[in-house]
Steps between C-alpha positions, in 0.01 A plus 500: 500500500757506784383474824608835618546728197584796696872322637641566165346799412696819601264758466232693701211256504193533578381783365279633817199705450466774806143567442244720337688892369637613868595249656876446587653485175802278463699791281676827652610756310717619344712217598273303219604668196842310619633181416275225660716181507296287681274468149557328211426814265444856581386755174500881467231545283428855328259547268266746336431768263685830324371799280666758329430870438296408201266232697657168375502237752807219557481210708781422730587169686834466669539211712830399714529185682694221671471112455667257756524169349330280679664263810764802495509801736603745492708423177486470223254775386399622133418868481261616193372809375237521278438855304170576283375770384262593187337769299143548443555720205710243337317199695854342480620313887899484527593215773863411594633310786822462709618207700805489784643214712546703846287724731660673808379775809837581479656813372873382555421206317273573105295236333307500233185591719642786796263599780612605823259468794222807429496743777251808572708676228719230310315290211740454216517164302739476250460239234811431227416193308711306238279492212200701367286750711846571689503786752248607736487769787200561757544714781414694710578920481313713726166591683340322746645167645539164301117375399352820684249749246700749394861307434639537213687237217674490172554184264772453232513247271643387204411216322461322114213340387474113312540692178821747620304769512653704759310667842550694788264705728584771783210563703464681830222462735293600803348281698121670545311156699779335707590134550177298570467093584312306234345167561396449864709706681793446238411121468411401141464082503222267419348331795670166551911459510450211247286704273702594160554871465703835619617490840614844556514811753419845324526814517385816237572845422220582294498856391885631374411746337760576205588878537804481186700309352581332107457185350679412168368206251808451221612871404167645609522695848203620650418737787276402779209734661339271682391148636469253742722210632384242749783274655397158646732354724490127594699205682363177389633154584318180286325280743683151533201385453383600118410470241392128680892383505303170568441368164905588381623198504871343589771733591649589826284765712754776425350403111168519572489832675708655194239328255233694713684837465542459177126398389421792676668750328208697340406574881128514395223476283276791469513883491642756745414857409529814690250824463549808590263762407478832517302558752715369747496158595709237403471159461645080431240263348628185442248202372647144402402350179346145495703242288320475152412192280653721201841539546613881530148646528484642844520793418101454375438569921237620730125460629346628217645262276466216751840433623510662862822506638636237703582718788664798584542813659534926503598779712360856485707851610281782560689821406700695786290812465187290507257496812532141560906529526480772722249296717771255574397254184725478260385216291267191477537127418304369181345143427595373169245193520541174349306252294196495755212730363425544880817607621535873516763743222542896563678440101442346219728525162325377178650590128355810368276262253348219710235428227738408194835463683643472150415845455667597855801686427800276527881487369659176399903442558661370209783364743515201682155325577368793305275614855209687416420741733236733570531881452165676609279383807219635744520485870170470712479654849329331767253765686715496815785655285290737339454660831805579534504726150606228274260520152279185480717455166760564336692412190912418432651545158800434422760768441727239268369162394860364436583461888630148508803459699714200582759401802750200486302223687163630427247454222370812289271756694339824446563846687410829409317849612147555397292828510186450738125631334183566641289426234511228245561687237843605666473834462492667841836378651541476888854392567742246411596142612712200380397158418686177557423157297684211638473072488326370169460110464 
């Protein structure tokens, strides 16, 4: 381990946590929907659900972000865009991605990844890659100001999935919750800067509300009535110091660092799911999985089957009509608890079948390491949340079972939009959300 890690390390570091929600945030907007080049990585992450004049749901993921190799800054950068999208009718998930070698905040000068500095009333990032998923457009068009309720959007994109299947979506939407801090005040980071995990600042949008649009899958082009997007936006930079750089051995300290990077590429190992019912408020819930003796099985997770997570964390939005908004509260930190029975969780995800987890509903990739994955869970409520008109429990299925995708650098993972029950028998639906399954051993 060199002696001072941060000397060859170009990029923001530490990652500082401001406080408890209110506090001084380190993140202005709309200057951080930009370009932040003083991380390592910064994503645009949009995901969520569709449905059509006849009721049929689609899930929708469209992800655009920058890489700077490590030791260099600000060049070279990769660009990506990742494009999903699936059909519950035909329970069929389409995934293509695009890669480019340059990312500029200048207009006189196009890359593969364009975003000028975001104004009050400029967002537009441009993404033109060289293979694959290989155009993208999100920007801003009207409304209110940049990240303010009541702005409006469009995305374009055109893509081809692994199997050439072509895709393309045009989507406009209005922004009905506004930009809100997740984490501590926008902080998301485990506890200690030599702790392995995501060291990020974020930001969410969590209700854009899809008022038209069209989505086509091959030669099938389908009209959109409704939905719901919710776009994460992060800056992360990989600590210098994980995952424990100490026990790579040999190489020169530029090596080591790149080693660490690397190792880390799966960012996590959990579940990140957002929830936003109907009712109104909105929320992140984000427990980390335990390694498991059985290779590939944590997806078999939760108190109720014994494996508590490790740690974690949530954030709740109350709606903007709501009283507690329009008391001056807009939203409330949650505990994910850890492995101690004593410490204190406002959430707790178990598979839908904690008693026979072989019965649990789950969806095996053929691909790769052949990841299983679960696709049907219940989520627990502590009684502080409750109070706040959350339902002691409620229960995620998912839309399409299929929702594996796959980035250059990263092992397989699982993404996709679930419909949100009441009851166990999932039959009175309260909203939708998306789950995220990342970081088997």
């Amino acid at each position: 381990m060199p002696a001072n890690p941060f000397a060859i390390y170009p990029y923001q570091w530490p990652i500082l946590n401001p406080g408890p929600s209110w506090s001084v945030p380190r993140i202005s907007m709309p200057r951080f929907f930009s370009i932040q080049w003083d991380f390592q990585i910064d994503s645009w992450y949009y995901i969520g659900h569709g449905v059509d004049a006849a009721g049929n749901a689609y899930t929708f993921n469209f992800t655009v972000g920058r890489y700077a190799f490590n030791g260099q800054s600000p060049s070279p950068q990769m660009a990506y865009f990742g494009f999903g999208v699936g059909s519950e009718a035909a329970n069929e998930f389409h995934f293509g991605v695009g890669y480019g070698l340059d990312v500029s905040d200048d207009p006189k000068r196009p890359a593969a990844l364009l975003i000028p500095p975001v104004g009050d009333f400029a967002y537009d990032l441009l993404f033109n890659g060289m293979l694959g998923a290989n155009h993208a457009r999100f920007r801003y068009t009207g409304g209110q100001p940049v990240g303010i309720i009541g702005a409006m959007y469009s995305i374009d994109a055109v893509g081809i999935d692994k199997n050439k299947v072509p895709l393309s979506a045009s989507l406009e939407l209005r922004d009905d919750r506004g930009t809100v801090l997740e984490g501590m005040s926008g902080c998301v980071a485990p506890l200690a800067e030599d702790d392995p995990g995501v060291y990020t600042y974020e930001v969410a949008q969590p209700r854009l509300t899809i008022t038209g649009g069209t989505i086509r899958i091959g030669s099938e082009t389908v009209v959109l009535t409704g939905g719901s997007l919710w776009h994460d936006r992060q800056a992360y930079t990989y600590s210098p110091y994980a995952p424990k750089l100490a026990a790579l051995s040999g190489g020169s300290d530029e090596e080591r660092i790149a080693a660490g990077a690397s190792a880390a590429s799966t960012l996590y190992r959990g579940m990140w799911l957002n929830v936003k019912l109907d009712s109104g408020p909105s929320m992140i819930l984000s427990p980390m999985w335990a390694p498991q003796s059985q290779p590939g099985q944590q997806w078999i997770s939760g108190r109720l089957v014994d494996r508590p997570p490790t740690g974690g964390y949530g954030n709740l939005f109350f709606a903007p009509d709501s009283a507690l908004f329009k008391a001056g509260d807009g939203g409330a930190f949650l505990q994910g608890g850890d492995t101690n029975p004593a410490t204190p969780w406002d959430f707790d995800v178990n598979i839908f079948d904690p008693g026979d987890p072989s019965l649990s509903p789950h969806w095996q990739s053929s691909d790769g390491p052949r990841n299983t994955y679960g696709t049907k869970w219940s989520v627990r409520f502590s009684e502080r949340v409750q109070q706040w008109g959350v339902p002691p429990i409620v229960y995620l299925v998912a839309l399409v079972e299929s929702c594996e995708n796959s980035l250059q650098g990263s092992v397989p993972f699982w993404e996709g939009a679930v419909r949100v029950y009441k009851d166990a028998a999932c039959t009175e639906a309260i909203g939708y959300g998306f789950v995220e399954q990342m970081g088997y051993n």
